[in-house]
Amino acid sequence: MRLVFAGTPEVALPSLRALIDSSRHDVVAVVTRPDAPSGRGRRLERSPVGALADEHGIEVLTPAKAGEPEFLDRLRALEPDLCPVVAYGNLLPQRTLDVPKFGWVNLHFSVLPAWRGAAPVQASVRNGDDITGASTFRIVKELDAGPVFGVVTEKVRDRDTSGDLLTRLSVSGADLLLSTVDGIEDGTLVAVDQPADGVTYAAKIAVEDARLDFTTPAVAVDRLARAVTPEPGAWAEFRGERLKLGPVTPVADVSLPPGEVLVERKRVLVGTATTAVALGEVQAQGKKRMAATDWARGVRIETGERIA
């Protein structure tokens, strides 16, 4: 089939590679977010999907909005049979959805109808789910509500960050997306409507949402820290300044007042509403990321000081 692939970040690359490598399909173009400023010089850079397409000599389309007339004209001229989507990050109006013969098929990183929305993996980690997965579905106007073609599942490991889990799902999801495209071409796949029960939503996580609240139980602090790693990154305040925090580790045998810091020889503990957590890596303003013990020695924490 003639495919126009839509995606933007690195998590979409395994799927794009699988489709490019398939002898059954022809990726005639990719649609990705416009080049964005990056680094100290704020130079414009291609998205990871756009850069991979460039490497393979594939046309790259970067509309600011996916309903722009010029973009639609080019999309129609390409005559795609199907448009696979992985983490594109732009709204698709109905006039755009109507262009390809078999529609647009999205790879979404949850077992639908659970965790529709922008941050399904983060929601799964924060919620303490034991099992998550990925789903392929036909895109419709309602958010992530289209009929499902296929599902793969993945165990959420005890110390998974969102980054860890998403990396694994991007690989298994690429296989699922390729088999879905194959099945649509063969006519062997029938999309099944999502059940009305079990619908949950996972909104995009803003920086303010990633602030750790040490007045909550240790399990909640741990899950949130892992859920927002690597993006947007956990943080709290110490001595009136923002302190970036990596994942923490619950410590069952130590209790401290919420937010109080205890510096030991090999670990730095912070109290929560239940038991303490041990800090991993930290990054103070203007400093490099470092082990919490190195940071604590440098700032010379006094007895009773708190992180909030």
GROMACS .gro file of C-alpha atoms in nm:
model
  308
    1MET     CA    1   0.000   0.000   0.000
    2ARG     CA    2   0.097   0.362  -0.048
    3LEU     CA    3   0.150   0.507   0.299
    4VAL     CA    4   0.190   0.857   0.437
    5PHE     CA    5   0.328   0.822   0.790
    6ALA     CA    6   0.257   1.085   1.056
    7GLY     CA    7   0.474   1.113   1.366
    8THR     CA    8   0.722   1.338   1.542
    9PRO     CA    9   0.936   1.211   1.837
   10GLU     CA   10   1.185   0.927   1.873
   11VAL     CA   11   0.918   0.691   2.004
   12ALA     CA   12   0.771   0.686   1.652
   13LEU     CA   13   1.096   0.574   1.487
   14PRO     CA   14   1.062   0.195   1.536
   15SER     CA   15   0.725   0.207   1.361
   16LEU     CA   16   0.852   0.419   1.074
   17ARG     CA   17   1.154   0.191   1.028
   18ALA     CA   18   0.930  -0.118   1.024
   19LEU     CA   19   0.710   0.032   0.753
   20ILE     CA   20   1.006   0.152   0.545
   21ASP     CA   21   1.169  -0.194   0.567
   22SER     CA   22   0.848  -0.376   0.469
   23SER     CA   23   0.852  -0.511   0.115
   24ARG     CA   24   0.473  -0.486   0.101
   25HIS     CA   25   0.434  -0.112   0.150
   26ASP     CA   26   0.571   0.213   0.013
   27VAL     CA   27   0.614   0.509   0.249
   28VAL     CA   28   0.574   0.793   0.000
   29ALA     CA   29   0.592   1.077   0.254
   30VAL     CA   30   0.592   1.158   0.623
   31VAL     CA   31   0.399   1.428   0.807
   32THR     CA   32   0.569   1.572   1.113
   33ARG     CA   33   0.570   1.881   1.331
   34PRO     CA   34   0.755   2.183   1.188
   35ASP     CA   35   1.127   2.220   1.256
   36ALA     CA   36   1.177   2.361   1.605
   37PRO     CA   37   1.456   2.567   1.770
   38SER     CA   38   1.694   2.357   1.978
   39GLY     CA   39   2.012   2.398   2.181
   40ARG     CA   40   2.189   2.712   2.296
   41GLY     CA   41   2.201   2.857   1.947
   42ARG     CA   42   1.827   2.791   1.901
   43ARG     CA   43   1.894   2.652   1.555
   44LEU     CA   44   1.600   2.496   1.375
   45GLU     CA   45   1.615   2.116   1.383
   46ARG     CA   46   1.413   1.844   1.216
   47SER     CA   47   1.199   1.621   1.431
   48PRO     CA   48   1.338   1.268   1.475
   49VAL     CA   49   1.077   1.138   1.227
   50GLY     CA   50   1.164   1.406   0.974
   51ALA     CA   51   1.536   1.333   1.008
   52LEU     CA   52   1.484   0.960   0.948
   53ALA     CA   53   1.273   1.034   0.643
   54ASP     CA   54   1.549   1.260   0.510
   55GLU     CA   55   1.798   0.975   0.548
   56HIS     CA   56   1.579   0.756   0.328
   57GLY     CA   57   1.499   1.022   0.070
   58ILE     CA   58   1.133   1.035   0.171
   59GLU     CA   59   0.936   1.356   0.125
   60VAL     CA   60   0.874   1.544   0.451
   61LEU     CA   61   0.560   1.754   0.504
   62THR     CA   62   0.558   1.996   0.799
   63PRO     CA   63   0.224   2.179   0.809
   64ALA     CA   64   0.161   2.406   1.108
   65LYS     CA   65  -0.193   2.268   1.101
   66ALA     CA   66  -0.301   1.945   0.937
   67GLY     CA   67  -0.601   2.108   0.776
   68GLU     CA   68  -0.411   2.369   0.575
   69PRO     CA   69  -0.527   2.381   0.210
   70GLU     CA   70  -0.174   2.352   0.070
   71PHE     CA   71  -0.106   2.046   0.284
   72LEU     CA   72  -0.436   1.887   0.184
   73ASP     CA   73  -0.363   1.946  -0.183
   74ARG     CA   74  -0.027   1.772  -0.151
   75LEU     CA   75  -0.174   1.487   0.054
   76ARG     CA   76  -0.440   1.425  -0.210
   77ALA     CA   77  -0.177   1.434  -0.484
   78LEU     CA   78   0.020   1.162  -0.304
   79GLU     CA   79  -0.287   0.935  -0.318
   80PRO     CA   80  -0.218   0.741   0.003
   81ASP     CA   81  -0.412   0.423   0.068
   82LEU     CA   82  -0.356   0.454   0.442
   83CYS     CA   83  -0.195   0.698   0.688
   84PRO     CA   84  -0.036   0.532   0.995
   85VAL     CA   85   0.013   0.766   1.293
   86VAL     CA   86   0.244   0.742   1.595
   87ALA     CA   87   0.271   1.039   1.833
   88TYR     CA   88   0.220   1.302   1.564
   89GLY     CA   89   0.106   1.569   1.809
   90ASN     CA   90  -0.130   1.763   1.585
   91LEU     CA   91  -0.508   1.758   1.544
   92LEU     CA   92  -0.647   1.593   1.230
   93PRO     CA   93  -0.968   1.757   1.105
   94GLN     CA   94  -1.230   1.549   0.928
   95ARG     CA   95  -1.136   1.681   0.583
   96THR     CA   96  -0.786   1.542   0.641
   97LEU     CA   97  -0.912   1.211   0.779
   98ASP     CA   98  -1.120   1.167   0.463
   99VAL     CA   99  -0.826   1.174   0.220
  100PRO     CA  100  -0.676   0.820   0.235
  101LYS     CA  101  -0.883   0.527   0.108
  102PHE     CA  102  -0.851   0.328   0.434
  103GLY     CA  103  -0.832   0.627   0.669
  104TRP     CA  104  -0.577   0.702   0.940
  105VAL     CA  105  -0.466   0.430   1.184
  106ASN     CA  106  -0.312   0.535   1.512
  107LEU     CA  107  -0.073   0.342   1.739
  108HIS     CA  108  -0.167   0.449   2.092
  109PHE     CA  109   0.032   0.341   2.397
  110SER     CA  110  -0.242   0.198   2.617
  111VAL     CA  111  -0.498  -0.080   2.609
  112LEU     CA  112  -0.798   0.118   2.494
  113PRO     CA  113  -1.041   0.239   2.618
  114ALA     CA  114  -0.808   0.295   2.917
  115TRP     CA  115  -0.596   0.610   2.913
  116ARG     CA  116  -0.714   0.793   2.607
  117GLY     CA  117  -0.528   1.119   2.562
  118ALA     CA  118  -0.181   1.268   2.542
  119ALA     CA  119   0.005   1.092   2.825
  120PRO     CA  120  -0.114   0.731   2.855
  121VAL     CA  121   0.219   0.581   2.965
  122GLN     CA  122   0.269   0.844   3.235
  123ALA     CA  123  -0.083   0.781   3.360
  124SER     CA  124  -0.026   0.407   3.371
  125VAL     CA  125   0.290   0.442   3.579
  126ARG     CA  126   0.139   0.699   3.814
  127ASN     CA  127  -0.173   0.491   3.861
  128GLY     CA  128   0.026   0.181   3.954
  129ASP     CA  129  -0.110  -0.032   3.669
  130ASP     CA  130   0.026  -0.386   3.656
  131ILE     CA  131  -0.037  -0.426   3.284
  132THR     CA  132  -0.050  -0.175   3.001
  133GLY     CA  133   0.010  -0.207   2.629
  134ALA     CA  134  -0.050  -0.054   2.289
  135SER     CA  135  -0.352  -0.044   2.058
  136THR     CA  136  -0.404   0.030   1.691
  137PHE     CA  137  -0.731   0.198   1.601
  138ARG     CA  138  -0.898   0.393   1.324
  139ILE     CA  139  -0.891   0.765   1.400
  140VAL     CA  140  -1.229   0.933   1.433
  141LYS     CA  141  -1.328   1.282   1.539
  142GLU     CA  142  -1.367   1.190   1.908
  143LEU     CA  143  -1.039   1.165   2.099
  144ASP     CA  144  -0.888   0.813   2.077
  145ALA     CA  145  -1.237   0.665   2.050
  146GLY     CA  146  -1.217   0.486   1.715
  147PRO     CA  147  -1.263   0.111   1.663
  148VAL     CA  148  -0.961  -0.103   1.756
  149PHE     CA  149  -0.773  -0.329   1.514
  150GLY     CA  150  -0.528  -0.492   1.754
  151VAL     CA  151  -0.365  -0.486   2.098
  152VAL     CA  152  -0.038  -0.593   2.257
  153THR     CA  153   0.018  -0.598   2.633
  154GLU     CA  154   0.322  -0.521   2.845
  155LYS     CA  155   0.391  -0.575   3.215
  156VAL     CA  156   0.471  -0.259   3.409
  157ARG     CA  157   0.784  -0.337   3.609
  158ASP     CA  158   0.825  -0.219   3.967
  159ARG     CA  159   1.095   0.039   3.888
  160ASP     CA  160   0.982   0.140   3.540
  161THR     CA  161   0.996   0.505   3.450
  162SER     CA  162   0.772   0.629   3.173
  163GLY     CA  163   1.079   0.641   2.953
  164ASP     CA  164   1.163   0.276   3.019
  165LEU     CA  165   0.810   0.159   2.951
  166LEU     CA  166   0.762   0.373   2.642
  167THR     CA  167   1.086   0.242   2.491
  168ARG     CA  168   0.961  -0.116   2.518
  169LEU     CA  169   0.613  -0.027   2.391
  170SER     CA  170   0.757   0.156   2.092
  171VAL     CA  171   0.922  -0.168   1.979
  172SER     CA  172   0.629  -0.406   2.039
  173GLY     CA  173   0.394  -0.139   1.908
  174ALA     CA  174   0.589  -0.116   1.582
  175ASP     CA  175   0.527  -0.486   1.521
  176LEU     CA  176   0.160  -0.437   1.601
  177LEU     CA  177   0.129  -0.142   1.363
  178LEU     CA  178   0.298  -0.329   1.079
  179SER     CA  179   0.073  -0.633   1.126
  180THR     CA  180  -0.228  -0.400   1.136
  181VAL     CA  181  -0.131  -0.236   0.807
  182ASP     CA  182  -0.074  -0.582   0.655
  183GLY     CA  183  -0.413  -0.700   0.777
  184ILE     CA  184  -0.593  -0.395   0.643
  185GLU     CA  185  -0.434  -0.453   0.302
  186ASP     CA  186  -0.530  -0.822   0.309
  187GLY     CA  187  -0.883  -0.747   0.425
  188THR     CA  188  -0.839  -0.987   0.716
  189LEU     CA  189  -0.872  -0.732   0.997
  190VAL     CA  190  -1.203  -0.599   1.124
  191ALA     CA  191  -1.194  -0.307   1.367
  192VAL     CA  192  -1.399  -0.359   1.684
  193ASP     CA  193  -1.577  -0.075   1.861
  194GLN     CA  194  -1.437   0.017   2.199
  195PRO     CA  195  -1.654  -0.074   2.500
  196ALA     CA  196  -1.838   0.207   2.672
  197ASP     CA  197  -1.714   0.093   3.013
  198GLY     CA  198  -1.357   0.143   3.133
  199VAL     CA  199  -1.290   0.473   2.959
  200THR     CA  200  -1.021   0.680   3.134
  201TYR     CA  201  -0.828   0.987   3.020
  202ALA     CA  202  -0.463   1.085   3.047
  203ALA     CA  203  -0.412   1.457   2.999
  204LYS     CA  204  -0.076   1.602   2.904
  205ILE     CA  205   0.145   1.652   3.211
  206ALA     CA  206   0.262   2.010   3.262
  207VAL     CA  207   0.574   2.107   3.456
  208GLU     CA  208   0.361   2.217   3.751
  209ASP     CA  209   0.201   1.871   3.763
  210ALA     CA  210   0.545   1.714   3.812
  211ARG     CA  211   0.610   1.876   4.150
  212LEU     CA  212   0.654   1.609   4.417
  213ASP     CA  213   0.430   1.644   4.721
  214PHE     CA  214   0.601   1.490   5.022
  215THR     CA  215   0.283   1.519   5.230
  216THR     CA  216   0.148   1.227   5.026
  217PRO     CA  217   0.243   0.862   5.090
  218ALA     CA  218   0.579   0.728   4.973
  219VAL     CA  219   0.413   0.512   4.708
  220ALA     CA  220   0.253   0.822   4.550
  221VAL     CA  221   0.581   1.017   4.553
  222ASP     CA  222   0.760   0.721   4.395
  223ARG     CA  223   0.502   0.669   4.123
  224LEU     CA  224   0.484   1.035   4.026
  225ALA     CA  225   0.862   1.068   4.009
  226ARG     CA  226   0.885   0.767   3.779
  227ALA     CA  227   0.583   0.878   3.575
  228VAL     CA  228   0.738   1.215   3.485
  229THR     CA  229   1.084   1.074   3.407
  230PRO     CA  230   1.227   1.178   3.166
  231GLU     CA  231   0.964   1.439   3.074
  232PRO     CA  232   0.882   1.687   3.211
  233GLY     CA  233   1.094   1.574   3.509
  234ALA     CA  234   1.012   1.568   3.880
  235TRP     CA  235   1.102   1.863   4.100
  236ALA     CA  236   1.055   2.022   4.439
  237GLU     CA  237   1.189   2.329   4.618
  238PHE     CA  238   1.483   2.350   4.856
  239ARG     CA  239   1.588   2.676   5.019
  240GLY     CA  240   1.350   2.862   4.790
  241GLU     CA  241   1.497   2.729   4.466
  242ARG     CA  242   1.379   2.459   4.230
  243LEU     CA  243   1.552   2.124   4.265
  244LYS     CA  244   1.511   1.874   3.983
  245LEU     CA  245   1.475   1.516   4.103
  246GLY     CA  246   1.517   1.179   3.940
  247PRO     CA  247   1.326   0.869   4.049
  248VAL     CA  248   1.320   0.797   4.423
  249THR     CA  249   1.319   0.468   4.613
  250PRO     CA  250   1.075   0.397   4.900
  251VAL     CA  251   1.249   0.299   5.224
  252ALA     CA  252   1.021   0.087   5.440
  253ASP     CA  253   1.211   0.103   5.770
  254VAL     CA  254   1.259   0.481   5.814
  255SER     CA  255   0.998   0.742   5.899
  256LEU     CA  256   1.053   1.119   5.893
  257PRO     CA  257   0.822   1.421   5.898
  258PRO     CA  258   0.701   1.501   5.545
  259GLY     CA  259   0.974   1.676   5.347
  260GLU     CA  260   1.240   1.654   5.619
  261VAL     CA  261   1.584   1.559   5.486
  262LEU     CA  262   1.813   1.308   5.658
  263VAL     CA  263   2.165   1.272   5.519
  264GLU     CA  264   2.333   0.939   5.575
  265ARG     CA  265   2.671   0.817   5.454
  266LYS     CA  266   2.539   0.642   5.144
  267ARG     CA  267   2.192   0.788   5.095
  268VAL     CA  268   1.976   1.096   5.135
  269LEU     CA  269   1.629   1.034   5.276
  270VAL     CA  270   1.320   1.254   5.262
  271GLY     CA  271   1.011   1.202   5.473
  272THR     CA  272   0.663   1.151   5.331
  273ALA     CA  273   0.319   1.093   5.483
  274THR     CA  274   0.420   0.730   5.541
  275THR     CA  275   0.781   0.610   5.525
  276ALA     CA  276   1.081   0.788   5.378
  277VAL     CA  277   1.209   0.782   5.022
  278ALA     CA  278   1.573   0.783   4.914
  279LEU     CA  279   1.667   1.041   4.655
  280GLY     CA  280   1.847   0.927   4.341
  281GLU     CA  281   1.996   1.196   4.118
  282VAL     CA  282   1.928   1.563   4.177
  283GLN     CA  283   2.002   1.883   3.988
  284ALA     CA  284   2.013   2.221   4.157
  285GLN     CA  285   1.965   2.540   3.957
  286GLY     CA  286   2.272   2.616   3.749
  287LYS     CA  287   2.436   2.286   3.838
  288LYS     CA  288   2.489   1.952   3.665
  289ARG     CA  289   2.287   1.646   3.758
  290MET     CA  290   2.458   1.450   4.036
  291ALA     CA  291   2.407   1.181   4.297
  292ALA     CA  292   2.199   1.302   4.592
  293THR     CA  293   2.481   1.225   4.835
  294ASP     CA  294   2.721   1.451   4.643
  295TRP     CA  295   2.462   1.727   4.634
  296ALA     CA  296   2.392   1.696   5.008
  297ARG     CA  297   2.760   1.721   5.096
  298GLY     CA  298   2.793   2.034   4.883
  299VAL     CA  299   2.497   2.223   5.029
  300ARG     CA  300   2.563   2.109   5.389
  301ILE     CA  301   2.208   2.031   5.489
  302GLU     CA  302   2.121   2.128   5.843
  303THR     CA  303   1.915   1.917   6.083
  304GLY     CA  304   1.544   1.959   6.023
  305GLU     CA  305   1.571   2.120   5.676
  306ARG     CA  306   1.298   2.027   5.433
  307ILE     CA  307   1.227   1.979   5.066
  308ALA     CA  308   0.879   2.094   4.968
   0.00000   0.00000   0.00000
